PDB file of C-alpha atoms and ligand atoms in Angstrom:
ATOM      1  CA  UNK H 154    -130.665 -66.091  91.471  1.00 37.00           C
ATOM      2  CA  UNK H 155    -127.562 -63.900  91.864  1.00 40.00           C
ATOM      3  CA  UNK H 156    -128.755 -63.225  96.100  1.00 43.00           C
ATOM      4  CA  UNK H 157    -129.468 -67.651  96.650  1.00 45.00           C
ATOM      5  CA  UNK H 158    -125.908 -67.851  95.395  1.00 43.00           C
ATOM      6  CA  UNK H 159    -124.286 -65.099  97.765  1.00 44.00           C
ATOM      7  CA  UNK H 160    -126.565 -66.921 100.699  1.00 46.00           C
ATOM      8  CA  UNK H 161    -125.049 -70.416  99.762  1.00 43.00           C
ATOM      9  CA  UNK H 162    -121.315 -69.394  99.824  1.00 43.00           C
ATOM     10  CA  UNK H 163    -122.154 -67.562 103.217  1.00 45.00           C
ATOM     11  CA  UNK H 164    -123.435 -70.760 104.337  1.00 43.00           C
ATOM     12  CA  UNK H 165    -120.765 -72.415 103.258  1.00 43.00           C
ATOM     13  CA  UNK H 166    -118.635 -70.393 105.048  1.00 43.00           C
ATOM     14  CA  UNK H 167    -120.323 -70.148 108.138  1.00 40.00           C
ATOM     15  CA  UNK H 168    -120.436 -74.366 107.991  1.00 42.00           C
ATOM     16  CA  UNK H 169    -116.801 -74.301 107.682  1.00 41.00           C
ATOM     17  CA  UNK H 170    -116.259 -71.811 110.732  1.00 40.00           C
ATOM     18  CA  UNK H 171    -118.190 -73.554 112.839  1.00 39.00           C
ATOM     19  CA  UNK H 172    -117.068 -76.810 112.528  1.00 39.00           C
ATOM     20  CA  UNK H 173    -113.385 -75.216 112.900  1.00 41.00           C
ATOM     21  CA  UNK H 174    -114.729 -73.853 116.222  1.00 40.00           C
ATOM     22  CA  UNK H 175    -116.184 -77.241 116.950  1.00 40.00           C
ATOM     23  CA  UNK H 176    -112.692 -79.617 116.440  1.00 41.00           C
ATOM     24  CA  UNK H 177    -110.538 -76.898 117.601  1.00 41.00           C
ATOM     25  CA  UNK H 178    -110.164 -77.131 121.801  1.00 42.00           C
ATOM     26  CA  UNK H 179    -108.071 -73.957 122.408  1.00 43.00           C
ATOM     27  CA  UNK H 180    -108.892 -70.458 122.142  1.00 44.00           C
ATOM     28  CA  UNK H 181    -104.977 -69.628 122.253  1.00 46.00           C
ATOM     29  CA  UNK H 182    -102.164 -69.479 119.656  1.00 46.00           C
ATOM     30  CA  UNK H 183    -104.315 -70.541 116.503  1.00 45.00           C
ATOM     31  CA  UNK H 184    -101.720 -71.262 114.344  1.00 44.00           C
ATOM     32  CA  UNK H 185    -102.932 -74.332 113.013  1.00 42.00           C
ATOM     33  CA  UNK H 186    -102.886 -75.511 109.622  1.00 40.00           C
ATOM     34  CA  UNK H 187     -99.812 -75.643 106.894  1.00 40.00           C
ATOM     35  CA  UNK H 188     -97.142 -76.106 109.149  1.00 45.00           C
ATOM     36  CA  UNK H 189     -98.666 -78.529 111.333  1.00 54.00           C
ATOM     37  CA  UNK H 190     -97.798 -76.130 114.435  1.00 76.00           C
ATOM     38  CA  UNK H 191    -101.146 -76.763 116.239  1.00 86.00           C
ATOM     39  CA  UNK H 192    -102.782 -75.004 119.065  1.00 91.00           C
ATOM     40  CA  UNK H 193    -100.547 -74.945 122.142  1.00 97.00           C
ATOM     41  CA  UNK H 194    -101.405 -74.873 125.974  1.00 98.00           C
ATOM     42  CA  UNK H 195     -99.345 -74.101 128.929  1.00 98.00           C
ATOM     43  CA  UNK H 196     -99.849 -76.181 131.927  1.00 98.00           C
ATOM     44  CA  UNK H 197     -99.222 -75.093 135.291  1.00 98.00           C
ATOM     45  CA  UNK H 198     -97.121 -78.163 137.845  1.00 98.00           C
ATOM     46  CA  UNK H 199     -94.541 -78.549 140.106  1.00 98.00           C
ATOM     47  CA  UNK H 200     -90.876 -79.675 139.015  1.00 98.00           C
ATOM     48  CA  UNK H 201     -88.928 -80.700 141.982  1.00 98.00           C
ATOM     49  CA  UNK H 202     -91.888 -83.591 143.275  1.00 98.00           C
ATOM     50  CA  UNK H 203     -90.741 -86.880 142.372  1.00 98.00           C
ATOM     51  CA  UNK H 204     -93.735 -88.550 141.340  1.00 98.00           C
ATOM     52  CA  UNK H 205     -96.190 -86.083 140.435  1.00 98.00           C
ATOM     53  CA  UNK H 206     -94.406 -83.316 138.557  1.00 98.00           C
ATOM     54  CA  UNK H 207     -90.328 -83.527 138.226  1.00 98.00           C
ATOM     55  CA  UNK H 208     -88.465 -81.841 135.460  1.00 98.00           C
ATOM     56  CA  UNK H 209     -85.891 -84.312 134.421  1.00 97.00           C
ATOM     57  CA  UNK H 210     -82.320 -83.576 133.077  1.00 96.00           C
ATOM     58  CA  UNK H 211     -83.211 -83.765 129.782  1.00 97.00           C
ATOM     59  CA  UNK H 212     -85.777 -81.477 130.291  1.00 96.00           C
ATOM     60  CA  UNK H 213     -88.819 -83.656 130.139  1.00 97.00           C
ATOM     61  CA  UNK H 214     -92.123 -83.908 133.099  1.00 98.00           C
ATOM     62  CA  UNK H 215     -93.082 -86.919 134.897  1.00 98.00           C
ATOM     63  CA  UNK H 216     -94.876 -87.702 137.416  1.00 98.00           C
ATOM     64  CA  UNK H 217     -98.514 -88.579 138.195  1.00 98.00           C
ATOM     65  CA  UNK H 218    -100.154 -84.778 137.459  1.00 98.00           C
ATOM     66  CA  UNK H 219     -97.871 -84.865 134.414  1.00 98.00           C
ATOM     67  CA  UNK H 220     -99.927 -88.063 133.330  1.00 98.00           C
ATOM     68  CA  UNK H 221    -102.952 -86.427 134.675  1.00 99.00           C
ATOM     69  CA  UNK H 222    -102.488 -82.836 132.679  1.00 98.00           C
ATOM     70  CA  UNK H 223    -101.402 -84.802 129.554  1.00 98.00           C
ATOM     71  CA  UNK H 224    -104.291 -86.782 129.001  1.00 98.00           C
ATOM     72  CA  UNK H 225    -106.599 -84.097 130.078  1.00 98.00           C
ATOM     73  CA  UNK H 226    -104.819 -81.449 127.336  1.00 98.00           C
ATOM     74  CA  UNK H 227    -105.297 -84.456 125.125  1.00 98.00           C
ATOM     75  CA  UNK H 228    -109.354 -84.869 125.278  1.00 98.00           C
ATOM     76  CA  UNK H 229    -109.331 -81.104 125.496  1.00 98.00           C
ATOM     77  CA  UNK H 230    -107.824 -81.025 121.839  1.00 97.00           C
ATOM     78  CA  UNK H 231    -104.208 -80.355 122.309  1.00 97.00           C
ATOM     79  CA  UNK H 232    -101.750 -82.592 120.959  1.00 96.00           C
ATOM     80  CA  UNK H 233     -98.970 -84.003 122.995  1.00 95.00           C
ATOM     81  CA  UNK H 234     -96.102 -81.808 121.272  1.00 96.00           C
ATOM     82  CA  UNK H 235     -98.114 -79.125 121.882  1.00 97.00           C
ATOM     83  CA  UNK H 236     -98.228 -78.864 125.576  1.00 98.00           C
ATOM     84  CA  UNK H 237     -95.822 -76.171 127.522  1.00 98.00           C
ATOM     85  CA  UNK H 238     -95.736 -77.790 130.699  1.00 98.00           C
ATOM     86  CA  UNK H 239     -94.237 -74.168 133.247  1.00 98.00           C
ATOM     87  CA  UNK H 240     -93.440 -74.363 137.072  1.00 98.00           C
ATOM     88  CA  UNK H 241     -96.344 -72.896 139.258  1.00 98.00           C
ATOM     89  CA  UNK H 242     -95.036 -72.887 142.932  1.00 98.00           C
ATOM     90  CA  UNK H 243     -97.583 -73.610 145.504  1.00 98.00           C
ATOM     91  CA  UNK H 244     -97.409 -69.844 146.066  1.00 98.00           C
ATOM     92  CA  UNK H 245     -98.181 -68.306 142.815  1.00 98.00           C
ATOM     93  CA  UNK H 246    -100.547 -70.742 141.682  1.00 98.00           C
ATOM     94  CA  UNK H 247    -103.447 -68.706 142.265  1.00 98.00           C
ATOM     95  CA  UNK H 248    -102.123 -65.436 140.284  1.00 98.00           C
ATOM     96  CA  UNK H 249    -100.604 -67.694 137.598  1.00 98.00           C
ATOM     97  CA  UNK H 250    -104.308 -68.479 136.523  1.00 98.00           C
ATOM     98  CA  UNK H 251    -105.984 -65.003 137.142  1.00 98.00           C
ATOM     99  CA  UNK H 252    -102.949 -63.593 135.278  1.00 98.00           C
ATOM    100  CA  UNK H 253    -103.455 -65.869 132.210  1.00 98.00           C
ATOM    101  CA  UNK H 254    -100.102 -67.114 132.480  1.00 98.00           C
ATOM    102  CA  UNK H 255    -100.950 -70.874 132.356  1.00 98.00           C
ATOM    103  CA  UNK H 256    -104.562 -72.209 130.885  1.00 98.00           C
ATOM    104  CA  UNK H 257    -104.414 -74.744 133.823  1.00 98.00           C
ATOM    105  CA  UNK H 258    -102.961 -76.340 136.808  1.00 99.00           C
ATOM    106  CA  UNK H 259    -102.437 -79.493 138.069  1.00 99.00           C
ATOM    107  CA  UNK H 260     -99.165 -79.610 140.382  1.00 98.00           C
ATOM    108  CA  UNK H 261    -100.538 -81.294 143.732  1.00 99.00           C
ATOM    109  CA  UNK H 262    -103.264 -78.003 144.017  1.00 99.00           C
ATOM    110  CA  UNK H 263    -105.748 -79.166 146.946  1.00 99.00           C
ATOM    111  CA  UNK H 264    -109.196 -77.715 146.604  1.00 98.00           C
ATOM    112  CA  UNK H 265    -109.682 -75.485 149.700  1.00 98.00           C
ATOM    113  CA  UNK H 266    -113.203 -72.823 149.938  1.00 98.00           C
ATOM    114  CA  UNK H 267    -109.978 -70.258 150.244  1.00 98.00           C
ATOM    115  CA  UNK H 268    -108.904 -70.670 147.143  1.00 98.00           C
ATOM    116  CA  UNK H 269    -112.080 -71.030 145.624  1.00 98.00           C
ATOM    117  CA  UNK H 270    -112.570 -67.015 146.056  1.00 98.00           C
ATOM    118  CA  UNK H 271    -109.500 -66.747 143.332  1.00 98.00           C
ATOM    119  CA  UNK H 272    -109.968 -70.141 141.441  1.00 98.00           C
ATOM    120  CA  UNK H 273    -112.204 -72.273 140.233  1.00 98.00           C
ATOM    121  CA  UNK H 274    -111.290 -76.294 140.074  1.00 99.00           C
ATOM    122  CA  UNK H 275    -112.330 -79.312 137.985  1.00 99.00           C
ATOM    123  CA  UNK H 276    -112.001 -83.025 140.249  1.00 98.00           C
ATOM    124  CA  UNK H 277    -110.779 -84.166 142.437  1.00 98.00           C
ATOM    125  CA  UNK H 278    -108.659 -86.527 140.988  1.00 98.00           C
ATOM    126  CA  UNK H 279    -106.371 -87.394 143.922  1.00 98.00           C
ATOM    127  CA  UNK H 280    -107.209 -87.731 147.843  1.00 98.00           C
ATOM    128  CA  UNK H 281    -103.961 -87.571 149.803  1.00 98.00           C
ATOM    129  CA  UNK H 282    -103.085 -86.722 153.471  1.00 98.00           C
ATOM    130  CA  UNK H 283    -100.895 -84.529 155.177  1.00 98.00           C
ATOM    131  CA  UNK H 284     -97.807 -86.429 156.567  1.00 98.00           C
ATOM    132  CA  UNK H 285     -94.207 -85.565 158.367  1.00 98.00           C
ATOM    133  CA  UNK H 286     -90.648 -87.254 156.452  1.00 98.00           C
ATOM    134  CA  UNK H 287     -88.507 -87.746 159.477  1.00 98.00           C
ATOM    135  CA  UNK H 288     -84.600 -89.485 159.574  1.00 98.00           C
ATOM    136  CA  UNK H 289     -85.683 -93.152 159.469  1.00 97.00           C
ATOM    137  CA  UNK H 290     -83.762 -93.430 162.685  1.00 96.00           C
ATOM    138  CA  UNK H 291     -86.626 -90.749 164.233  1.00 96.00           C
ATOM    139  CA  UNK H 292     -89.959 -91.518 165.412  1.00 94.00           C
ATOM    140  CA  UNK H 293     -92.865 -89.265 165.614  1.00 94.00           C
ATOM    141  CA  UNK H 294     -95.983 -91.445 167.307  1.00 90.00           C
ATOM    142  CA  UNK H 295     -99.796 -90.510 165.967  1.00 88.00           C
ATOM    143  CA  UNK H 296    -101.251 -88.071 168.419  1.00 90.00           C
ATOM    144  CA  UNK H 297     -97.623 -86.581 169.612  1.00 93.00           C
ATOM    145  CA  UNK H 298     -97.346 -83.095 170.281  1.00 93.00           C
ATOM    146  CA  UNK H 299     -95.916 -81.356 167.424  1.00 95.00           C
ATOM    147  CA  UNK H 300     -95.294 -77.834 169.065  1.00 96.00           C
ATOM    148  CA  UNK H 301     -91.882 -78.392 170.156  1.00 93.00           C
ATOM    149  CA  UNK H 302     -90.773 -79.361 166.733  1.00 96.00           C
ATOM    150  CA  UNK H 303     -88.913 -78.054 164.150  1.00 98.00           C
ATOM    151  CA  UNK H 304     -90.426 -78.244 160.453  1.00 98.00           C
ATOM    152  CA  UNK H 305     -90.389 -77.390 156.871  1.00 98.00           C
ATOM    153  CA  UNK H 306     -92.769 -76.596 154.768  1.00 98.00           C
ATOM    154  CA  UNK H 307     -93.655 -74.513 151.801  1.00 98.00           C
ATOM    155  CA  UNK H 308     -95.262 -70.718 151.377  1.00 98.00           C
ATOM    156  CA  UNK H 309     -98.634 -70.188 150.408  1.00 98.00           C
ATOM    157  CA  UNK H 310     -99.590 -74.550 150.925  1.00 98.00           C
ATOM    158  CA  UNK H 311    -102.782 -76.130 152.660  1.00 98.00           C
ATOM    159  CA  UNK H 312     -99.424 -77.805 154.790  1.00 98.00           C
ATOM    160  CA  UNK H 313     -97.597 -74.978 156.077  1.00 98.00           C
ATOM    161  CA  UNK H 314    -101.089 -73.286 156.934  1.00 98.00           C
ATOM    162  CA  UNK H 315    -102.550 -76.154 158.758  1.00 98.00           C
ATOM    163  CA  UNK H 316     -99.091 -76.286 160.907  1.00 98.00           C
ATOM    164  CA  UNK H 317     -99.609 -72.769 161.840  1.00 97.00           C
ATOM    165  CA  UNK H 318    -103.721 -72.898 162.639  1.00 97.00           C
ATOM    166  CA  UNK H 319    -104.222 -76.303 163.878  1.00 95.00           C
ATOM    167  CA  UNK H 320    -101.529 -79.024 164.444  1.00 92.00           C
ATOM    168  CA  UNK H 321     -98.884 -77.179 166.294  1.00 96.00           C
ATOM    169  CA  UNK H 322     -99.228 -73.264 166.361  1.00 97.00           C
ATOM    170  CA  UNK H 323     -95.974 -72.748 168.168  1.00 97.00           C
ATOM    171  CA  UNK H 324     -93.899 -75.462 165.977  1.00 97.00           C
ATOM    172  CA  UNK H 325     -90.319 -73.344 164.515  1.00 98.00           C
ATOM    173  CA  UNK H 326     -92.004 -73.321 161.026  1.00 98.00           C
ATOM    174  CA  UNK H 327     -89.444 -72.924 158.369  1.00 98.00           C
ATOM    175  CA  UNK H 328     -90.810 -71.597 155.224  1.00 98.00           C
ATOM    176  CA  UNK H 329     -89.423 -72.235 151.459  1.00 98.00           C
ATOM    177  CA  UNK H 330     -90.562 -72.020 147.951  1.00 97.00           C
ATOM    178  CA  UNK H 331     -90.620 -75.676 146.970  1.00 97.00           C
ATOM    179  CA  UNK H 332     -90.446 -78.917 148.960  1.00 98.00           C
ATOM    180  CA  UNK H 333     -87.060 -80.118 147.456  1.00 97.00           C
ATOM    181  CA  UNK H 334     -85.348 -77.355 149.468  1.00 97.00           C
ATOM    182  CA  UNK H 335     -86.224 -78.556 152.762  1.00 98.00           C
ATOM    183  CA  UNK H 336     -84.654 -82.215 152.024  1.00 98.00           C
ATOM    184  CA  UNK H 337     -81.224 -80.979 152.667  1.00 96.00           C
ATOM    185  CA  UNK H 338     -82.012 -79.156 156.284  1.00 97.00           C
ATOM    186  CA  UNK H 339     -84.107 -82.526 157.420  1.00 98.00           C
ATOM    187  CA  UNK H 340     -80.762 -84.935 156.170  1.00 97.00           C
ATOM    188  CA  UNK H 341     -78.645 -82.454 157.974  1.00 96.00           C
ATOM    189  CA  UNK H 342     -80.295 -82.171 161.490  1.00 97.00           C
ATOM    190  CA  UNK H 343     -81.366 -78.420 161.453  1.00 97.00           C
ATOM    191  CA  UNK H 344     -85.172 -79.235 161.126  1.00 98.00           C
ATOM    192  CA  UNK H 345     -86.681 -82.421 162.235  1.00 98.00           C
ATOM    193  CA  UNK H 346     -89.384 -82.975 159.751  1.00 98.00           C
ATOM    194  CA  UNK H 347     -90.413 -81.669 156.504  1.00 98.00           C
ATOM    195  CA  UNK H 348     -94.343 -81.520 156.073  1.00 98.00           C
ATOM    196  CA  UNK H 349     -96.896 -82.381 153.570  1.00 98.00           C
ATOM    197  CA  UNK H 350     -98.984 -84.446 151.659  1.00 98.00           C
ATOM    198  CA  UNK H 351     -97.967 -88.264 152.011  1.00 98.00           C
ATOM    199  CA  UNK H 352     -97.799 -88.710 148.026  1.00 98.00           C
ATOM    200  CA  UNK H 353     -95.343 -85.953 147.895  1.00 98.00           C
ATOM    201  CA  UNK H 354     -92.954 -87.176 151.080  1.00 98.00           C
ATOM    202  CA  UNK H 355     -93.463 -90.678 149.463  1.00 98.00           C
ATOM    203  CA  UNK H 356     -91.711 -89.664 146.381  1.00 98.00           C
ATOM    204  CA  UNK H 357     -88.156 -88.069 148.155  1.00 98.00           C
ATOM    205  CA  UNK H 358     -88.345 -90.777 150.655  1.00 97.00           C
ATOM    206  CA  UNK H 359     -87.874 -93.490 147.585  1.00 97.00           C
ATOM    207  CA  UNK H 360     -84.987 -91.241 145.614  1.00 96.00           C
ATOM    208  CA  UNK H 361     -81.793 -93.402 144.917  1.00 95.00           C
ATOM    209  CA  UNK H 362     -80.081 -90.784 146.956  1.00 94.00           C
ATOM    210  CA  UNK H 363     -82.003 -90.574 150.311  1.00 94.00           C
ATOM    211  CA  UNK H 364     -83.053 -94.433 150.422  1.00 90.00           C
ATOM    212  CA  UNK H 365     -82.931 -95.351 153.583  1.00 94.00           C
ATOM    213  CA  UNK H 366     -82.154 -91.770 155.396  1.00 97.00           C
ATOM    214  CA  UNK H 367     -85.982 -90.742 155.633  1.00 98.00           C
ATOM    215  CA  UNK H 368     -89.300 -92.881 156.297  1.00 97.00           C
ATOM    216  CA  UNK H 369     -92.657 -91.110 156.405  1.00 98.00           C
ATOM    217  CA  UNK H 370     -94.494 -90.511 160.467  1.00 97.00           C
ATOM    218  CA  UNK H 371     -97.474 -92.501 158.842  1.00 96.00           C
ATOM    219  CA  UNK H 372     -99.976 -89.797 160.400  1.00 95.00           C
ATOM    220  CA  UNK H 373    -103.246 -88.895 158.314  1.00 96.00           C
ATOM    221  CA  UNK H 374    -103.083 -85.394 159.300  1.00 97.00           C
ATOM    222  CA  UNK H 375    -105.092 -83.465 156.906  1.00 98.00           C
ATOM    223  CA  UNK H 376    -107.222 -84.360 153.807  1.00 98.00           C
ATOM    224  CA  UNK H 377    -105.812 -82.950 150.806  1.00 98.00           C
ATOM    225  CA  UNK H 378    -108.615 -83.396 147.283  1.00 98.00           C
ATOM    226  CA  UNK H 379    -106.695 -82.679 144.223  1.00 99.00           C
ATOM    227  CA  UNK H 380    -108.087 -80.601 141.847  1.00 99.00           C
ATOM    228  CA  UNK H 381    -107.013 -78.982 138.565  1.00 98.00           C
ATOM    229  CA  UNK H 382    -107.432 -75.244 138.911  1.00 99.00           C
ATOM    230  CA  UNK H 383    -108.351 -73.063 136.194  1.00 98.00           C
ATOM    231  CA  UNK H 384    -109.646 -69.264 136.030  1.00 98.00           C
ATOM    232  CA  UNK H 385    -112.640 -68.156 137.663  1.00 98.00           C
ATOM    233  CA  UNK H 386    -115.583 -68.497 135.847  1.00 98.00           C
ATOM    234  CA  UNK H 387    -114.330 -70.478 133.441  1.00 98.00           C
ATOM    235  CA  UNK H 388    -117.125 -72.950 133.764  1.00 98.00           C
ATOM    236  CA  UNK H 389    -116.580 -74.324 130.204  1.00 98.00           C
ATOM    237  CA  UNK H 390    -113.414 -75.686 130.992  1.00 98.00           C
ATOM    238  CA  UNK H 391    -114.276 -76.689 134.117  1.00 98.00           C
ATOM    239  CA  UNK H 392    -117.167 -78.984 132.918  1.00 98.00           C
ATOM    240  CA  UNK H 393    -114.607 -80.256 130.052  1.00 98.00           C
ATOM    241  CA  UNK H 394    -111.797 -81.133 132.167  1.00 98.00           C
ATOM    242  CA  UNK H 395    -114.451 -82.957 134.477  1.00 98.00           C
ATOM    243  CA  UNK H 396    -115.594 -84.994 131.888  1.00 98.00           C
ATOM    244  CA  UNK H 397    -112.021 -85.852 130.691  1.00 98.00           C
ATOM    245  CA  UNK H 398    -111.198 -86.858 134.215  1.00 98.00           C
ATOM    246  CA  UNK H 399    -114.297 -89.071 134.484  1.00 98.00           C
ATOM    247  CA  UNK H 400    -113.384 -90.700 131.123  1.00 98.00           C
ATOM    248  CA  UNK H 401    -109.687 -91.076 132.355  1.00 98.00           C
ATOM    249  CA  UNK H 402    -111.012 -93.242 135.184  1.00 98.00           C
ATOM    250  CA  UNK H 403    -112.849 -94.938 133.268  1.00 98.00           C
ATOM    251  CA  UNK H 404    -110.676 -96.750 130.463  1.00 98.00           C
ATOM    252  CA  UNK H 405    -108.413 -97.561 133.373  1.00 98.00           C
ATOM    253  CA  UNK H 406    -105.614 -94.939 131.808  1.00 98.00           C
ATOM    254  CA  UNK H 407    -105.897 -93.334 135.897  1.00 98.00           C
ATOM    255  CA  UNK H 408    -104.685 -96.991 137.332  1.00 98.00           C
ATOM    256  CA  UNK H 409    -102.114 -96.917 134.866  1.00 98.00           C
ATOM    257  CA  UNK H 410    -100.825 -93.670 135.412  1.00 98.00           C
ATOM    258  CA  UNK H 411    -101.125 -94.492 139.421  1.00 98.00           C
ATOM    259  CA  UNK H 412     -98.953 -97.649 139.093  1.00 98.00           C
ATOM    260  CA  UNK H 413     -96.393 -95.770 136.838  1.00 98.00           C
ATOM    261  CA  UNK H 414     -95.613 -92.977 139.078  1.00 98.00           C
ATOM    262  CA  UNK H 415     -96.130 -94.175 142.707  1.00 98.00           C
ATOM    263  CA  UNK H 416     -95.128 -97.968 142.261  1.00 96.00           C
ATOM    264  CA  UNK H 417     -91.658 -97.040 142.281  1.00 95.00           C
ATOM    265  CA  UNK H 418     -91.968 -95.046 145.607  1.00 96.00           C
ATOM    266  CA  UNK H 419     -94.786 -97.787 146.832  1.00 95.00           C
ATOM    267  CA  UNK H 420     -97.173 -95.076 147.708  1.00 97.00           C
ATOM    268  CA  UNK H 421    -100.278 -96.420 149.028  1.00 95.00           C
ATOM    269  CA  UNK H 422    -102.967 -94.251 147.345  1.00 97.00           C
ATOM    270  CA  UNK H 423    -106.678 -94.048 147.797  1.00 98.00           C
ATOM    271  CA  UNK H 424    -108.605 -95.017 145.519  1.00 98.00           C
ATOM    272  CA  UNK H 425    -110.126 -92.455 142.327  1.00 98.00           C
ATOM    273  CA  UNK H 426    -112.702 -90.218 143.798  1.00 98.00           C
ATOM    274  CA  UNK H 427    -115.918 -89.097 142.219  1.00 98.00           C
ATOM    275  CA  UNK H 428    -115.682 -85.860 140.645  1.00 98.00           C
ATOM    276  CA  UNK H 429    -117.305 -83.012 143.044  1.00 98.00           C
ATOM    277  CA  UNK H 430    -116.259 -85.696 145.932  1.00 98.00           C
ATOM    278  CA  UNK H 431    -114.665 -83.401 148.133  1.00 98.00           C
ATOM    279  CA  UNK H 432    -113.366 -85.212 151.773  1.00 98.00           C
ATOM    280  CA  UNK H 433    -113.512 -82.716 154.431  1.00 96.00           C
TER     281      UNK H 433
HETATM  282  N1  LIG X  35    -101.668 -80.114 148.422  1.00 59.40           N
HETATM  283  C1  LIG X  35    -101.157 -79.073 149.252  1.00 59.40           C
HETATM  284  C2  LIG X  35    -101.465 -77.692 148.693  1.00 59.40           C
HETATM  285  O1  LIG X  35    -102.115 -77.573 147.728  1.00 59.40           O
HETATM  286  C3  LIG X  35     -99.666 -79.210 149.509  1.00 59.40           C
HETATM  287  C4  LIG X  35     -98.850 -79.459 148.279  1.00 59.40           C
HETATM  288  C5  LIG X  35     -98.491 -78.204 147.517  1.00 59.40           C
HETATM  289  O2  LIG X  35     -98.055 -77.210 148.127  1.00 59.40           O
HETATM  290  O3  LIG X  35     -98.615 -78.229 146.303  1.00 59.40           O
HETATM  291  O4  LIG X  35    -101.075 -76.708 149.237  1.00 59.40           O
END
């Protein structure tokens, strides 16, 4: 009698665990429960991209892999008000996940076999294509040789790298830790184009401030998949994030998020790829 009872209160309790481990997404922070604090996640994007990830003055993040990281911290559990959005520069975004610093990363990350040593990734979610933002009283013509040019770009990207291995080895590559910092040496004459993908240059080239000043080349120079890294092996939340991608496609909530944060720069995107889609 006394041993069915002790095995039905351990049942009970091993019910209630598991259906705690079942509803709750995150393995981090558990402090859930009486004061309604909730599991928290910290998301790894860009903050100087108009478009995709952009701190603002009053200290929130837009931008299309805002939209993107929201919805996916959403299906993963994670309430809104319980997202820590922190800069990753294209540089560290690769030790930022091995580290642990960030659970994952979606700030304009393009899934390369190089970085899939460090990093695993979920998507793509985004196909975009390497570009040049010249003066809009410039012209660069498809095909042109870019050696003899002068360029911006930033450390540790798929952009700066494919200047230096394939488009124009000998180019005066100038080197920088975000993409906002190369805006001032393009308005100013001391580079003549700042390179990378075309949904990034689409966003500076439609600030209130530089309207009219720059125009994108218009050359499909690279294909650049966006993917959401996470650690490596972390097939779990690979397969999760996957499926919340898929499902964000889906009930449209990817158009919407598309329109919202490149209508205003009229970015022409392509359309949503299929997850594991990769364009080479
Ligand atoms: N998508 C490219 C990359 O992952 C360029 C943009 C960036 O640096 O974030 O390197």
């Amino acid at each position: 009698m006394k041993l069915r009872k002790v095995t039905a209160a351990s049942a009970a309790v091993l019910a209630i665990t598991l259906t705690a481990t079942a509803c709750g997404g995150g393995e981090k922070d558990s402090d859930s429960g009486s004061s309604g604090g909730g599991e928290k996640i910290t998301i790894g994007i860009k903050i100087d991209q108009p478009g995709l990830g952009l701190k603002t003055p009053d200290g929130s993040y837009t931008g299309f892999d805002v939209d993107v990281a929201t919805y996916v911290a959403k299906e993963l559990g994670y309430d809104e008000k319980n997202i820590e959005f922190k800069e990753t520069k294209s540089a560290d975004r690769e030790t930022a996940l091995s580290r642990g610093d960030v659970d994952f990363i979606a700030a304009t990350y393009s899934i390369t076999d190089e970085r899939k040593q460090k990093v695993d990734f979920a998507g793509p979610y985004l196909l975009a294509h390497q570009d040049l933002l010249i003066r809009a009283d410039d012209d660069v013509k498809d095909g042109e040789d870019l050696n003899g040019k002068k360029l911006c770009s930033v450390t540790g990207s798929t952009s700066a790298q494919n200047v230096k291995k394939d488009f124009a080895p000998k180019a005066q590559l100038q080197q920088v830790g975000g993409y906002s910092e190369c805006l001032a040496a393009l308005q100013s004459g001391a580079v003549d184009a700042l390179t990378t993908d075309d949904s990034i240059l689409a966003g500076y080239a439609s600030q209130e401030q530089y309207k009219g000043k720059f125009k994108l080349a218009g050359l499909k120079l690279s294909n650049e998949n966006y993917g959401i890294g996470v650690k490596k092996g972390d097939q779990e939340m690979v397969d999760k994030i996957n499926a919340a991608l898929e499902k964000m496609v889906q009930d449209k909530s990817w158009d919407k998020a598309v329109q919202d944060n490149f209508g205003p720069a009229n970015y022409q995107n392509e359309p949503a790829p299929k997850i594991g889609n990769i364009v080479q």
